[in-house]
Amino acid sequence: MNDTAGVRSYDAAAPTNNRPGLPVVNLDRAHSPQKVLAHGDLLRRFVEGEEIRPVHMRIGIMGACNMRCNFCNFHSPNEEQFYDLFSFKDSIPTENAVSLMRQFAANDGRAVTFCGSGECTIHPGYSAICDAGHEAGLRIGLITNGSRLGRPALAECVASTHTWVRIGLNAGTEATFDEITRDREHTFTSFLRNVSRLRESAIDPDFRIGFNYVITERNHREILAAARVAREAGAHYVRFEPEFYSALGHETIEAVMAEVAGALTEAAALADDGFEVSVPKLDRGPMDQVEAVEGDFDRCHYSRFVTAVGADGHLYPCPQVHLNSRYRIGNVIDDGYAEVLEGGPRAEWEASNPLRTDLCKSCFYRPQNELLELLRRGRIRLDDALASYAVEVPSTLHADFV
């Protein structure tokens, strides 16, 4: 991480590309890792060592998907050992998911992101689940392959209940999109009409819709074309991220990293007041089956603010590690969310897995965890950080999606 000596500002733990030749990391507002600073009361309790409940839940309500993306972790031979609990047959029944939404809201929950190992929008009860969450006061986000967004019932659900939608783009041309996703529903061409329609019809004044692009060896030459597609479609942003496997890190694109860096720099030049281009950290190491540890923190603090539920109905510390048996905490469908969170299972799991360095060598949420560690140690004074953040970010976009 950045140098820890001396007085620090709250952005000391911000993600950076440390290798020469890589572009400057520039994340869009919706994905800022510093959004935790919008929760002053929670942070104060955290720094003082008090228990807090997660405000954001990441959930996959089913394992099945109608695409087979060639970079998908859950279908990759690179991850067969890591995601050992994954099954495309897993699905949380509608009534159980509805109950979980209400339980989460009743236990200090504020926001839910539907994501996971499968495609949530093909769940037959997706709209009913979202309606229940929205009625309980939760804000709703969706990570999707976008194939169903043009269907009237789903489009109405998204427009009336969602705060944001992030769509997998992953190509700059329809031919490449179809090749790497095995799509059969003409999804790529639908982006040009569906994105702008949802942007215009959404009720939430903070609604954002954008694209995510996983950079691989096969699609890296279409980065600039994809940014142009995203802007033409009317998206608020396009977010790039490098392909990542738990035991490989970003090694799959190492040979083309110079081309990737150049293309991202060109794509970033397309940004304007109405369109953001998110440039990622490109030099993140492996998470599993390695000795090197990245990040100056021993415990996962981020999981105090955010939690994850898999399509198997179990609670996990975060979405990066869900469906791995080493991280499985307890079944919130059978036993209840509050009972798993505070009735013993989470405490038992944390006692048996005391250090993240024994499990997660690198961490997707490293910036958040390092910031929280610095605040907990007092290396950054909380009052100073909150005051500086309030001046620099007077209004945090999607603050509850920490």
Coordinates of C-alpha atoms in Angstrom, one line a residue:
M1 CA 0.0 0.0 0.0
N2 CA 1.1 3.6 0.1
D3 CA 3.7 4.8 2.6
T4 CA 2.3 4.6 6.1
A5 CA 4.6 7.0 7.8
G6 CA 3.5 10.4 9.1
V7 CA 0.2 12.2 8.9
R8 CA -2.2 10.7 6.4
S9 CA -5.3 11.8 4.5
Y10 CA -8.3 9.4 3.9
D11 CA -7.2 8.7 0.3
A12 CA -3.9 7.2 1.5
A13 CA -5.3 3.7 0.8
A14 CA -6.7 4.5 -2.6
P15 CA -6.0 1.9 -5.3
T16 CA -3.0 2.7 -7.5
N17 CA -1.1 1.0 -10.4
N18 CA 2.4 0.8 -9.1
R19 CA 4.2 -0.6 -12.1
P20 CA 5.7 1.7 -14.7
G21 CA 3.7 2.1 -17.9
L22 CA 0.3 1.4 -16.4
P23 CA -2.4 4.1 -16.5
V24 CA -3.6 6.1 -13.5
V25 CA -6.5 4.4 -11.6
N26 CA -9.6 6.5 -12.0
L27 CA -12.8 5.0 -10.7
D28 CA -16.3 6.3 -11.4
R29 CA -18.2 7.8 -8.6
A30 CA -20.6 4.9 -8.1
H31 CA -17.7 2.5 -7.4
S32 CA -15.5 4.7 -5.2
P33 CA -13.9 2.6 -2.4
Q34 CA -14.1 5.6 -0.1
K35 CA -17.9 5.6 0.2
V36 CA -17.6 4.1 3.7
L37 CA -16.7 7.6 4.8
A38 CA -20.3 8.6 4.1
H39 CA -21.3 6.5 7.2
G40 CA -19.8 8.5 10.0
D41 CA -21.9 7.0 12.8
L42 CA -21.1 3.5 11.8
L43 CA -17.4 4.3 11.4
R44 CA -17.3 5.8 14.9
R45 CA -18.8 2.7 16.4
F46 CA -16.4 0.6 14.4
V47 CA -13.3 2.5 15.5
E48 CA -14.5 2.3 19.1
G49 CA -14.7 -1.5 18.7
E50 CA -18.5 -1.8 18.9
E51 CA -20.4 -4.4 16.9
I52 CA -22.2 -3.1 13.8
R53 CA -24.5 -4.8 11.3
P54 CA -23.9 -4.9 7.6
V55 CA -25.8 -2.2 5.7
H56 CA -25.2 -3.8 2.2
M57 CA -26.0 -7.3 1.1
R58 CA -24.6 -8.9 -2.1
I59 CA -26.8 -11.8 -3.0
G60 CA -27.0 -14.4 -5.8
I61 CA -30.5 -15.9 -5.8
M62 CA -29.7 -18.6 -8.4
G63 CA -26.7 -20.5 -9.8
A64 CA -28.1 -20.9 -13.3
C65 CA -27.2 -18.6 -16.2
N66 CA -28.3 -18.2 -19.8
M67 CA -24.8 -17.4 -21.0
R68 CA -21.5 -19.2 -20.8
C69 CA -18.9 -16.4 -20.7
N70 CA -15.4 -17.8 -21.4
F71 CA -14.0 -15.8 -18.4
C72 CA -16.6 -16.8 -15.9
N73 CA -15.0 -17.9 -12.7
F74 CA -17.7 -20.4 -11.8
H75 CA -17.3 -22.3 -15.1
S76 CA -13.5 -22.0 -15.3
P77 CA -11.1 -24.9 -14.8
N78 CA -8.9 -22.4 -13.1
E79 CA -11.4 -22.1 -10.2
E80 CA -12.7 -25.7 -9.8
Q81 CA -11.1 -26.0 -6.4
F82 CA -11.9 -22.5 -5.1
Y83 CA -15.6 -22.4 -5.8
D84 CA -16.2 -25.9 -4.6
L85 CA -19.8 -25.2 -3.5
F86 CA -21.0 -23.8 -6.8
S87 CA -23.9 -25.5 -8.4
F88 CA -26.0 -24.2 -11.3
K89 CA -28.9 -26.1 -9.7
D90 CA -28.9 -23.9 -6.6
S91 CA -31.8 -21.4 -6.3
I92 CA -33.4 -19.5 -3.4
P93 CA -37.2 -19.9 -3.6
T94 CA -39.1 -16.7 -4.1
E95 CA -40.9 -16.8 -0.7
N96 CA -37.6 -17.4 1.1
A97 CA -35.8 -14.6 -0.8
V98 CA -38.7 -12.2 0.0
S99 CA -38.5 -13.1 3.7
L100 CA -34.7 -12.6 3.6
M101 CA -35.2 -9.1 2.2
R102 CA -37.5 -8.2 5.1
Q103 CA -35.2 -9.7 7.7
F104 CA -32.2 -7.8 6.3
A105 CA -34.1 -4.5 6.3
A106 CA -35.3 -5.2 9.9
N107 CA -31.7 -5.6 11.0
D108 CA -30.2 -2.3 9.8
G109 CA -29.9 -3.3 6.2
R110 CA -30.2 -0.5 3.7
A111 CA -29.2 -1.8 0.2
V112 CA -29.1 -5.1 -1.7
T113 CA -27.2 -5.9 -4.8
F114 CA -28.4 -8.9 -6.9
C115 CA -25.4 -10.5 -8.4
G116 CA -23.8 -13.9 -7.8
S117 CA -22.7 -17.0 -9.7
G118 CA -25.8 -17.0 -12.0
E119 CA -28.0 -14.6 -13.8
C120 CA -30.5 -13.2 -11.2
T121 CA -33.0 -11.9 -13.8
I122 CA -33.9 -15.4 -15.0
H123 CA -35.2 -16.3 -11.6
P124 CA -39.0 -16.6 -12.0
G125 CA -39.6 -14.5 -8.8
Y126 CA -37.0 -11.7 -9.5
S127 CA -39.6 -8.9 -9.7
A128 CA -41.5 -10.1 -6.6
I129 CA -38.3 -10.3 -4.7
C130 CA -37.3 -6.8 -5.7
D131 CA -40.7 -5.4 -5.0
A132 CA -40.6 -6.8 -1.5
G133 CA -37.1 -5.4 -0.9
H134 CA -38.1 -2.0 -2.2
E135 CA -41.3 -2.0 0.0
A136 CA -39.1 -2.8 3.0
G137 CA -37.1 0.3 2.4
L138 CA -34.1 -1.3 0.7
R139 CA -32.3 0.3 -2.3
I140 CA -31.8 -2.2 -5.1
G141 CA -28.8 -2.7 -7.4
L142 CA -28.4 -5.3 -10.2
I143 CA -25.3 -6.8 -11.9
T144 CA -26.6 -8.6 -15.0
N145 CA -25.7 -9.9 -18.4
G146 CA -28.5 -7.6 -19.8
S147 CA -30.3 -10.3 -21.8
R148 CA -33.7 -9.7 -20.1
L149 CA -33.7 -5.9 -19.7
G150 CA -35.9 -5.4 -22.7
R151 CA -38.7 -7.6 -21.4
P152 CA -41.6 -5.4 -20.4
A153 CA -42.2 -6.8 -16.9
L154 CA -38.5 -6.8 -15.9
A155 CA -38.0 -3.3 -17.4
E156 CA -40.9 -2.0 -15.3
C157 CA -39.5 -3.7 -12.2
V158 CA -36.1 -2.1 -12.7
A159 CA -37.5 1.3 -13.5
S160 CA -39.7 1.4 -10.4
T161 CA -37.5 -0.3 -7.8
H162 CA -33.8 -0.1 -8.8
T163 CA -31.2 2.5 -7.9
W164 CA -28.6 1.2 -10.4
V165 CA -27.9 -1.5 -13.0
R166 CA -24.5 -2.7 -14.2
I167 CA -24.4 -4.7 -17.4
G168 CA -21.7 -7.0 -18.7
L169 CA -20.5 -5.6 -22.0
N170 CA -17.2 -7.5 -22.4
A171 CA -16.8 -6.8 -26.2
G172 CA -16.8 -3.9 -28.6
T173 CA -18.5 -5.8 -31.4
E174 CA -21.5 -8.2 -31.6
A175 CA -19.4 -11.0 -33.1
T176 CA -16.9 -11.0 -30.3
F177 CA -19.7 -10.7 -27.7
D178 CA -21.5 -13.7 -29.1
E179 CA -18.3 -15.7 -29.3
I180 CA -17.2 -15.2 -25.7
T181 CA -20.6 -15.3 -24.1
R182 CA -22.4 -17.9 -26.4
D183 CA -25.3 -15.5 -26.4
R184 CA -28.3 -16.6 -28.5
E185 CA -30.7 -13.7 -27.7
H186 CA -29.1 -10.8 -29.7
T187 CA -28.3 -9.2 -26.4
F188 CA -25.5 -6.9 -27.7
T189 CA -27.7 -5.1 -30.2
S190 CA -30.4 -4.6 -27.5
F191 CA -28.0 -2.5 -25.4
L192 CA -28.4 0.5 -27.7
R193 CA -32.2 0.7 -27.0
N194 CA -32.6 -0.8 -23.6
V195 CA -30.0 1.3 -21.7
S196 CA -31.4 4.7 -22.8
R197 CA -35.0 3.5 -22.2
L198 CA -34.2 2.5 -18.6
R199 CA -32.3 5.7 -18.0
E200 CA -35.3 7.7 -19.1
S201 CA -38.0 5.7 -17.3
A202 CA -36.3 5.0 -13.9
I203 CA -38.0 6.6 -10.9
D204 CA -35.0 6.9 -8.5
P205 CA -33.5 10.3 -9.0
D206 CA -30.0 8.8 -8.4
F207 CA -30.6 6.0 -10.9
R208 CA -27.4 5.0 -12.8
I209 CA -27.0 2.4 -15.5
G210 CA -23.6 1.5 -16.9
F211 CA -21.4 -1.3 -18.3
N212 CA -18.7 -3.5 -17.0
Y213 CA -16.0 -4.9 -19.2
V214 CA -13.8 -7.8 -18.1
I215 CA -10.5 -7.4 -20.0
T216 CA -9.2 -10.7 -21.3
E217 CA -6.6 -11.8 -23.8
R218 CA -9.4 -12.4 -26.3
N219 CA -11.2 -9.1 -26.1
H220 CA -8.5 -6.6 -25.1
R221 CA -8.3 -5.1 -28.6
E222 CA -11.9 -4.0 -28.4
I223 CA -11.6 -1.8 -25.2
L224 CA -11.9 1.5 -27.1
A225 CA -14.7 0.2 -29.3
A226 CA -16.6 -0.9 -26.2
A227 CA -16.2 2.5 -24.6
R228 CA -17.7 4.1 -27.7
V229 CA -20.6 1.6 -27.7
A230 CA -21.3 2.4 -24.0
R231 CA -21.4 6.1 -24.6
E232 CA -23.6 5.7 -27.7
A233 CA -26.0 3.5 -25.7
G234 CA -26.6 6.3 -23.2
A235 CA -24.8 4.7 -20.3
H236 CA -23.6 6.8 -17.3
Y237 CA -20.3 5.0 -17.3
V238 CA -18.2 2.1 -18.5
R239 CA -16.2 0.3 -15.9
F240 CA -13.2 -1.8 -17.0
E241 CA -11.6 -4.5 -14.8
P242 CA -8.9 -7.1 -15.6
E243 CA -9.7 -10.8 -15.7
F244 CA -9.0 -12.3 -12.3
Y245 CA -8.6 -15.8 -11.0
S246 CA -8.0 -16.6 -7.4
A247 CA -4.8 -18.6 -8.1
L248 CA -3.6 -16.6 -11.1
G249 CA -4.4 -13.0 -10.4
H250 CA -4.2 -11.1 -13.6
E251 CA -1.6 -13.3 -15.2
T252 CA -3.9 -14.2 -18.1
I253 CA -3.4 -10.7 -19.6
E254 CA 0.2 -10.2 -18.6
A255 CA 1.5 -10.7 -22.1
V256 CA -0.7 -8.0 -23.5
M257 CA -0.6 -5.5 -20.6
A258 CA 1.1 -2.8 -22.6
E259 CA -1.7 -2.9 -25.2
V260 CA -4.3 -2.9 -22.5
A261 CA -2.7 0.1 -20.8
G262 CA -2.7 2.1 -24.1
A263 CA -6.3 1.2 -24.9
L264 CA -7.5 2.2 -21.5
T265 CA -5.7 5.6 -21.8
E266 CA -7.5 6.1 -25.2
A267 CA -10.8 5.1 -23.7
A268 CA -10.5 7.4 -20.8
A269 CA -10.3 10.3 -23.2
L270 CA -13.9 9.7 -24.2
A271 CA -15.2 10.7 -20.7
D272 CA -17.1 13.9 -20.4
D273 CA -19.6 15.5 -17.9
G274 CA -22.2 12.9 -18.6
F275 CA -20.1 9.8 -19.2
E276 CA -17.5 8.3 -16.9
V277 CA -14.7 5.9 -17.9
S278 CA -13.5 3.8 -15.0
V279 CA -9.8 2.8 -15.3
P280 CA -8.9 -0.1 -12.9
K281 CA -6.0 -1.4 -10.9
L282 CA -4.2 -3.7 -13.3
D283 CA -1.5 -5.3 -11.1
R284 CA -3.4 -7.2 -8.5
G285 CA -1.8 -10.5 -7.4
P286 CA -3.4 -13.9 -6.8
M287 CA -5.6 -14.5 -3.9
D288 CA -5.2 -18.3 -3.3
Q289 CA -2.4 -20.9 -3.3
V290 CA 0.3 -18.3 -2.9
E291 CA 2.5 -17.1 -0.1
A292 CA 2.7 -13.4 -0.9
V293 CA 0.2 -11.2 1.0
E294 CA -1.0 -7.9 -0.4
G295 CA -2.3 -5.1 1.8
D296 CA -1.6 -3.8 5.3
F297 CA -4.4 -5.4 7.3
D298 CA -4.8 -8.7 9.1
R299 CA -8.6 -9.0 9.4
C300 CA -11.4 -8.3 7.0
H301 CA -13.0 -5.2 8.3
Y302 CA -15.1 -4.7 5.2
S303 CA -17.3 -7.7 6.0
R304 CA -18.6 -5.7 9.0
F305 CA -20.3 -3.3 6.6
V306 CA -21.1 -5.6 3.7
T307 CA -22.1 -9.3 3.6
A308 CA -22.9 -11.8 1.0
V309 CA -25.4 -14.6 0.5
G310 CA -25.0 -17.4 -2.1
A311 CA -27.6 -19.2 -4.1
D312 CA -27.1 -22.0 -1.6
G313 CA -28.7 -19.8 1.1
H314 CA -25.6 -19.5 3.1
L315 CA -23.9 -16.3 4.5
Y316 CA -20.4 -15.5 3.4
P317 CA -18.0 -12.7 4.4
C318 CA -18.0 -11.1 0.9
P319 CA -19.0 -11.9 -2.7
Q320 CA -15.3 -12.6 -3.8
V321 CA -15.2 -15.7 -1.7
H322 CA -18.8 -16.9 -1.7
L323 CA -19.4 -20.6 -2.6
N324 CA -16.1 -21.6 -1.1
S325 CA -16.4 -24.0 1.8
R326 CA -13.7 -22.4 3.9
Y327 CA -15.8 -19.2 4.0
R328 CA -19.3 -20.7 4.6
I329 CA -20.8 -19.2 7.7
G330 CA -24.4 -20.4 8.2
N331 CA -27.7 -20.9 6.4
V332 CA -29.8 -17.7 6.6
I333 CA -32.8 -19.4 4.8
D334 CA -33.1 -22.3 7.3
D335 CA -31.9 -20.5 10.4
G336 CA -32.7 -16.9 9.8
Y337 CA -30.5 -13.9 8.9
A338 CA -30.3 -12.4 12.4
E339 CA -29.6 -15.8 14.0
V340 CA -26.7 -16.5 11.7
L341 CA -25.3 -13.0 11.9
E342 CA -25.5 -12.6 15.7
G343 CA -26.6 -15.9 17.1
G344 CA -23.3 -17.6 17.0
P345 CA -22.4 -18.9 13.5
R346 CA -20.6 -15.8 12.3
A347 CA -18.7 -15.5 15.6
E348 CA -17.8 -19.1 15.4
W349 CA -16.5 -18.8 11.9
E350 CA -14.4 -15.8 12.7
A351 CA -12.9 -17.5 15.7
S352 CA -11.9 -20.4 13.6
N353 CA -10.5 -18.2 10.8
P354 CA -8.8 -15.4 12.7
L355 CA -6.6 -13.8 10.1
R356 CA -7.4 -12.9 6.5
T357 CA -3.8 -13.5 5.7
D358 CA -4.5 -17.3 6.2
L359 CA -7.2 -17.2 3.5
C360 CA -7.2 -14.1 1.3
K361 CA -3.7 -13.2 0.2
S362 CA -5.0 -10.4 -2.1
C363 CA -8.4 -8.7 -1.7
F364 CA -10.7 -7.0 -4.2
Y365 CA -11.8 -4.8 -1.3
R366 CA -8.2 -4.0 -0.2
P367 CA -8.7 -0.2 -0.4
Q368 CA -11.7 -0.3 1.9
N369 CA -9.9 -2.7 4.3
E370 CA -6.7 -0.6 4.4
L371 CA -8.7 2.6 5.0
L372 CA -10.6 0.9 7.8
E373 CA -7.4 -0.5 9.3
L374 CA -5.8 2.9 9.3
L375 CA -8.8 4.4 11.0
R376 CA -8.9 1.6 13.6
R377 CA -5.2 2.1 14.4
G378 CA -5.6 5.9 14.6
R379 CA -3.1 6.4 11.9
I380 CA -5.8 8.5 10.2
R381 CA -8.0 10.5 12.6
L382 CA -11.6 9.7 12.0
D383 CA -12.8 13.3 12.6
D384 CA -10.2 14.6 10.1
A385 CA -11.1 12.1 7.5
L386 CA -14.9 12.7 7.8
A387 CA -14.3 16.5 7.6
S388 CA -12.1 16.3 4.5
Y389 CA -14.4 13.8 2.8
A390 CA -17.5 16.0 3.5
V391 CA -15.7 19.0 1.8
E392 CA -14.4 17.0 -1.2
V393 CA -17.6 14.8 -1.6
P394 CA -20.6 16.8 -0.4
S395 CA -23.0 14.2 -1.7
T396 CA -22.0 10.5 -2.0
L397 CA -23.6 8.7 -4.9
H398 CA -25.2 5.4 -3.8
A399 CA -23.7 5.7 -0.3
D400 CA -25.6 2.7 1.0
F401 CA -23.9 0.4 -1.5
V402 CA -20.7 0.6 0.4

